[in-house]
PDB file of C-alpha atoms in Angstrom:
ATOM      1  CA  MET A   1     -19.918  38.832 -78.789  1.00 79.00           C
ATOM      2  CA  LEU A   2     -17.935  37.052 -76.106  1.00 89.00           C
ATOM      3  CA  ASN A   3     -18.625  33.944 -74.076  1.00 90.00           C
ATOM      4  CA  LEU A   4     -17.298  35.041 -70.688  1.00 92.00           C
ATOM      5  CA  SER A   5     -18.893  32.427 -68.440  1.00 85.00           C
ATOM      6  CA  ALA A   6     -15.473  31.337 -67.108  1.00 89.00           C
ATOM      7  CA  VAL A   7     -14.149  34.875 -66.556  1.00 95.00           C
ATOM      8  CA  PRO A   8     -14.023  36.681 -63.193  1.00 93.00           C
ATOM      9  CA  PHE A   9     -16.615  39.465 -63.085  1.00 95.00           C
ATOM     10  CA  LYS A  10     -13.955  42.146 -62.540  1.00 96.00           C
ATOM     11  CA  TYR A  11     -12.543  41.509 -66.052  1.00 97.00           C
ATOM     12  CA  LYS A  12     -15.737  41.114 -68.091  1.00 97.00           C
ATOM     13  CA  ASN A  13     -16.193  44.772 -69.074  1.00 97.00           C
ATOM     14  CA  LEU A  14     -12.489  45.113 -69.817  1.00 97.00           C
ATOM     15  CA  LEU A  15     -12.542  42.124 -72.174  1.00 97.00           C
ATOM     16  CA  LYS A  16     -15.669  43.429 -73.914  1.00 96.00           C
ATOM     17  CA  LYS A  17     -13.981  46.804 -74.486  1.00 97.00           C
ATOM     18  CA  VAL A  18     -10.817  45.174 -75.847  1.00 97.00           C
ATOM     19  CA  PHE A  19     -12.871  42.923 -78.143  1.00 95.00           C
ATOM     20  CA  LEU A  20     -14.939  45.826 -79.501  1.00 94.00           C
ATOM     21  CA  LYS A  21     -11.910  48.086 -79.988  1.00 95.00           C
ATOM     22  CA  THR A  22      -9.909  45.325 -81.684  1.00 93.00           C
ATOM     23  CA  THR A  23     -12.704  44.390 -84.092  1.00 90.00           C
ATOM     24  CA  GLU A  24     -13.263  48.088 -84.826  1.00 90.00           C
ATOM     25  CA  TYR A  25      -9.522  48.672 -85.340  1.00 91.00           C
ATOM     26  CA  PHE A  26      -9.319  45.902 -87.941  1.00 86.00           C
ATOM     27  CA  GLY A  27     -12.640  46.725 -89.610  1.00 82.00           C
ATOM     28  CA  VAL A  28     -14.139  43.343 -88.804  1.00 77.00           C
ATOM     29  CA  LYS A  29     -17.462  43.029 -90.612  1.00 68.00           C
ATOM     30  CA  GLY A  30     -20.204  40.793 -89.287  1.00 69.00           C
ATOM     31  CA  VAL A  31     -21.048  39.206 -86.002  1.00 80.00           C
ATOM     32  CA  PHE A  32     -18.219  37.211 -84.466  1.00 85.00           C
ATOM     33  CA  SER A  33     -17.663  35.600 -81.108  1.00 88.00           C
ATOM     34  CA  ALA A  34     -14.844  34.209 -79.022  1.00 92.00           C
ATOM     35  CA  ASP A  35     -14.803  31.976 -75.968  1.00 94.00           C
ATOM     36  CA  VAL A  36     -12.663  33.244 -73.093  1.00 97.00           C
ATOM     37  CA  CYS A  37     -11.731  31.507 -69.855  1.00 97.00           C
ATOM     38  CA  PHE A  38      -9.410  32.210 -66.955  1.00 97.00           C
ATOM     39  CA  LEU A  39      -7.378  29.283 -65.665  1.00 97.00           C
ATOM     40  CA  ASN A  40      -5.181  28.698 -62.652  1.00 97.00           C
ATOM     41  CA  GLU A  41      -1.513  27.846 -63.200  1.00 97.00           C
ATOM     42  CA  ALA A  42      -1.992  24.082 -62.893  1.00 98.00           C
ATOM     43  CA  ASP A  43      -4.779  24.038 -65.482  1.00 97.00           C
ATOM     44  CA  MET A  44      -2.829  26.350 -67.804  1.00 97.00           C
ATOM     45  CA  LEU A  45       0.192  24.065 -67.508  1.00 97.00           C
ATOM     46  CA  GLU A  46      -1.941  21.041 -68.371  1.00 97.00           C
ATOM     47  CA  LEU A  47      -3.534  22.806 -71.349  1.00 97.00           C
ATOM     48  CA  ASN A  48      -0.138  23.947 -72.628  1.00 97.00           C
ATOM     49  CA  LYS A  49       1.264  20.406 -72.299  1.00 97.00           C
ATOM     50  CA  ARG A  50      -1.729  18.792 -73.954  1.00 96.00           C
ATOM     51  CA  THR A  51      -2.109  21.198 -76.882  1.00 95.00           C
ATOM     52  CA  ARG A  52       1.415  22.459 -77.509  1.00 94.00           C
ATOM     53  CA  GLU A  53       3.568  19.817 -75.825  1.00 95.00           C
ATOM     54  CA  ILE A  54       5.240  22.532 -73.732  1.00 96.00           C
ATOM     55  CA  ASP A  55       5.722  21.563 -70.092  1.00 96.00           C
ATOM     56  CA  LYS A  56       5.371  24.975 -68.446  1.00 96.00           C
ATOM     57  CA  THR A  57       2.638  27.387 -67.568  1.00 95.00           C
ATOM     58  CA  THR A  58       2.088  30.472 -69.689  1.00 97.00           C
ATOM     59  CA  ASP A  59       0.163  33.730 -69.585  1.00 98.00           C
ATOM     60  CA  VAL A  60      -2.232  33.278 -72.513  1.00 98.00           C
ATOM     61  CA  LEU A  61      -3.151  30.654 -75.079  1.00 98.00           C
ATOM     62  CA  SER A  62      -5.290  31.131 -78.158  1.00 97.00           C
ATOM     63  CA  TYR A  63      -6.923  28.603 -80.428  1.00 96.00           C
ATOM     64  CA  PRO A  64      -8.272  29.986 -83.716  1.00 91.00           C
ATOM     65  CA  SER A  65     -11.318  28.204 -85.093  1.00 83.00           C
ATOM     66  CA  MET A  66      -9.666  28.318 -88.510  1.00 72.00           C
ATOM     67  CA  GLU A  67      -6.590  29.763 -90.167  1.00 72.00           C
ATOM     68  CA  ILE A  68      -7.547  33.003 -91.894  1.00 67.00           C
ATOM     69  CA  GLY A  69      -4.046  34.364 -92.408  1.00 64.00           C
ATOM     70  CA  ALA A  70      -4.564  37.973 -91.260  1.00 58.00           C
ATOM     71  CA  LYS A  71      -6.796  38.788 -94.239  1.00 58.00           C
ATOM     72  CA  PHE A  72      -8.696  42.031 -93.796  1.00 59.00           C
ATOM     73  CA  PRO A  73     -11.406  42.927 -93.601  1.00 58.00           C
ATOM     74  CA  ILE A  74     -12.450  39.834 -91.708  1.00 65.00           C
ATOM     75  CA  GLU A  75     -15.955  38.971 -92.792  1.00 63.00           C
ATOM     76  CA  LYS A  76     -18.270  36.015 -92.491  1.00 65.00           C
ATOM     77  CA  SER A  77     -17.524  34.786 -96.031  1.00 66.00           C
ATOM     78  CA  LEU A  78     -14.102  33.645 -94.739  1.00 68.00           C
ATOM     79  CA  PHE A  79     -15.745  31.217 -92.309  1.00 68.00           C
ATOM     80  CA  THR A  80     -17.378  27.850 -92.836  1.00 66.00           C
ATOM     81  CA  ASP A  81     -21.016  27.308 -91.860  1.00 68.00           C
ATOM     82  CA  ASP A  82     -20.076  24.908 -89.056  1.00 67.00           C
ATOM     83  CA  LEU A  83     -18.539  27.884 -87.202  1.00 71.00           C
ATOM     84  CA  PHE A  84     -21.910  29.671 -87.073  1.00 69.00           C
ATOM     85  CA  ASP A  85     -23.844  28.996 -83.870  1.00 73.00           C
ATOM     86  CA  GLY A  86     -27.033  30.714 -85.016  1.00 72.00           C
ATOM     87  CA  LYS A  87     -25.916  34.099 -83.671  1.00 77.00           C
ATOM     88  CA  ALA A  88     -22.274  34.596 -84.581  1.00 79.00           C
ATOM     89  CA  TYR A  89     -19.256  33.068 -86.275  1.00 78.00           C
ATOM     90  CA  THR A  90     -16.734  31.700 -83.808  1.00 84.00           C
ATOM     91  CA  LEU A  91     -13.230  33.174 -84.086  1.00 88.00           C
ATOM     92  CA  GLY A  92     -11.813  30.738 -81.530  1.00 92.00           C
ATOM     93  CA  SER A  93     -10.965  30.327 -77.868  1.00 95.00           C
ATOM     94  CA  VAL A  94      -8.676  32.130 -75.434  1.00 98.00           C
ATOM     95  CA  ALA A  95      -7.324  31.032 -72.046  1.00 98.00           C
ATOM     96  CA  ILE A  96      -5.700  33.551 -69.689  1.00 98.00           C
ATOM     97  CA  CYS A  97      -3.844  32.702 -66.487  1.00 98.00           C
ATOM     98  CA  GLU A  98      -4.707  35.442 -63.990  1.00 97.00           C
ATOM     99  CA  SER A  99      -1.896  34.661 -61.547  1.00 97.00           C
ATOM    100  CA  VAL A 100       0.710  34.912 -64.318  1.00 98.00           C
ATOM    101  CA  ALA A 101      -0.893  38.176 -65.499  1.00 98.00           C
ATOM    102  CA  ILE A 102      -0.636  39.550 -61.952  1.00 98.00           C
ATOM    103  CA  LYS A 103       3.061  38.609 -61.726  1.00 98.00           C
ATOM    104  CA  GLN A 104       3.822  40.120 -65.134  1.00 98.00           C
ATOM    105  CA  ALA A 105       1.981  43.347 -64.317  1.00 97.00           C
ATOM    106  CA  SER A 106       4.173  43.713 -61.242  1.00 97.00           C
ATOM    107  CA  GLU A 107       7.339  42.945 -63.237  1.00 97.00           C
ATOM    108  CA  TYR A 108       6.452  45.449 -65.981  1.00 95.00           C
ATOM    109  CA  GLY A 109       5.256  48.131 -63.571  1.00 94.00           C
ATOM    110  CA  HIS A 110       1.710  48.559 -64.815  1.00 94.00           C
ATOM    111  CA  SER A 111      -1.776  47.577 -63.692  1.00 95.00           C
ATOM    112  CA  VAL A 112      -3.206  44.075 -63.829  1.00 96.00           C
ATOM    113  CA  LYS A 113      -6.026  45.412 -66.019  1.00 96.00           C
ATOM    114  CA  ARG A 114      -3.477  46.719 -68.502  1.00 96.00           C
ATOM    115  CA  GLU A 115      -1.738  43.329 -68.526  1.00 97.00           C
ATOM    116  CA  VAL A 116      -4.998  41.422 -69.019  1.00 98.00           C
ATOM    117  CA  ALA A 117      -5.954  43.833 -71.824  1.00 97.00           C
ATOM    118  CA  PHE A 118      -2.551  43.265 -73.433  1.00 96.00           C
ATOM    119  CA  LEU A 119      -2.837  39.474 -73.165  1.00 98.00           C
ATOM    120  CA  PHE A 120      -6.367  39.437 -74.552  1.00 98.00           C
ATOM    121  CA  SER A 121      -5.494  41.749 -77.456  1.00 97.00           C
ATOM    122  CA  HIS A 122      -2.516  39.493 -78.184  1.00 96.00           C
ATOM    123  CA  ALA A 123      -4.767  36.435 -78.235  1.00 97.00           C
ATOM    124  CA  LEU A 124      -7.299  38.183 -80.475  1.00 95.00           C
ATOM    125  CA  LEU A 125      -4.579  39.003 -82.981  1.00 94.00           C
ATOM    126  CA  HIS A 126      -3.763  35.292 -83.103  1.00 94.00           C
ATOM    127  CA  LEU A 127      -7.453  34.548 -83.706  1.00 92.00           C
ATOM    128  CA  PHE A 128      -7.331  37.072 -86.556  1.00 88.00           C
ATOM    129  CA  GLY A 129      -4.428  35.197 -88.139  1.00 87.00           C
ATOM    130  CA  PHE A 130      -1.374  37.059 -86.846  1.00 89.00           C
ATOM    131  CA  ASP A 131       1.658  35.250 -85.485  1.00 88.00           C
ATOM    132  CA  HIS A 132       5.114  36.093 -84.145  1.00 88.00           C
ATOM    133  CA  LEU A 133       7.329  33.413 -85.634  1.00 82.00           C
ATOM    134  CA  ASN A 134       9.980  35.976 -86.538  1.00 91.00           C
ATOM    135  CA  GLU A 135      11.069  39.434 -85.412  1.00 93.00           C
ATOM    136  CA  ASP A 136       9.132  41.317 -88.115  1.00 92.00           C
ATOM    137  CA  GLN A 137       5.886  39.522 -87.269  1.00 88.00           C
ATOM    138  CA  GLU A 138       6.434  40.179 -83.577  1.00 92.00           C
ATOM    139  CA  LYS A 139       7.001  43.900 -84.224  1.00 95.00           C
ATOM    140  CA  GLU A 140       3.835  44.075 -86.317  1.00 91.00           C
ATOM    141  CA  MET A 141       1.756  42.378 -83.633  1.00 92.00           C
ATOM    142  CA  ARG A 142       3.217  44.570 -80.899  1.00 93.00           C
ATOM    143  CA  LEU A 143       2.498  47.727 -82.932  1.00 94.00           C
ATOM    144  CA  HIS A 144      -1.157  46.761 -83.421  1.00 94.00           C
ATOM    145  CA  GLN A 145      -1.531  45.833 -79.758  1.00 94.00           C
ATOM    146  CA  GLU A 146      -0.020  49.081 -78.513  1.00 94.00           C
ATOM    147  CA  LYS A 147      -2.261  51.159 -80.808  1.00 96.00           C
ATOM    148  CA  ILE A 148      -5.357  49.314 -79.596  1.00 96.00           C
ATOM    149  CA  LEU A 149      -4.359  49.607 -75.934  1.00 96.00           C
ATOM    150  CA  ASN A 150      -3.469  53.294 -76.311  1.00 96.00           C
ATOM    151  CA  GLU A 151      -6.915  53.971 -77.804  1.00 95.00           C
ATOM    152  CA  LEU A 152      -8.409  52.301 -74.723  1.00 96.00           C
ATOM    153  CA  GLY A 153      -6.235  54.371 -72.386  1.00 94.00           C
ATOM    154  CA  TYR A 154      -3.961  51.510 -71.299  1.00 90.00           C
ATOM    155  CA  VAL A 155      -0.624  53.142 -71.982  1.00 80.00           C
ATOM    156  CA  ARG A 156       2.701  51.952 -70.630  1.00 73.00           C
TER     157      ARG A 156
END
């Protein structure tokens, strides 16, 4: 389940597909949700400064509701009751900057939808406890992302 109230209509189905495929890929058990919003560059810059103390805009930010450390399968027993809204357990929040995604899609030579799918899958992996603090972690994340995107038909 996704809260997509701050997402342009043209991306809503794409994000739902990426969310479903990613949860399926990792064998997520239970009902989980994530909040997703699209921000302009100025708002993304402000969010990045305020939350990470980095004074530049970025393509995607993710904020896990709790640290679960990439433990699989992800199930509701890993989450505290305060993360249950009556319908689902909240994995966290994601912010995507559409204008940066558009620029990156052009730079990498693929569609904007593919770039948004990549950014959202990347953010979801962070919500699931993955990180890329070193080269091995980055390779692992990239491998998972590429498999998920390939299954959705978003190949490079």
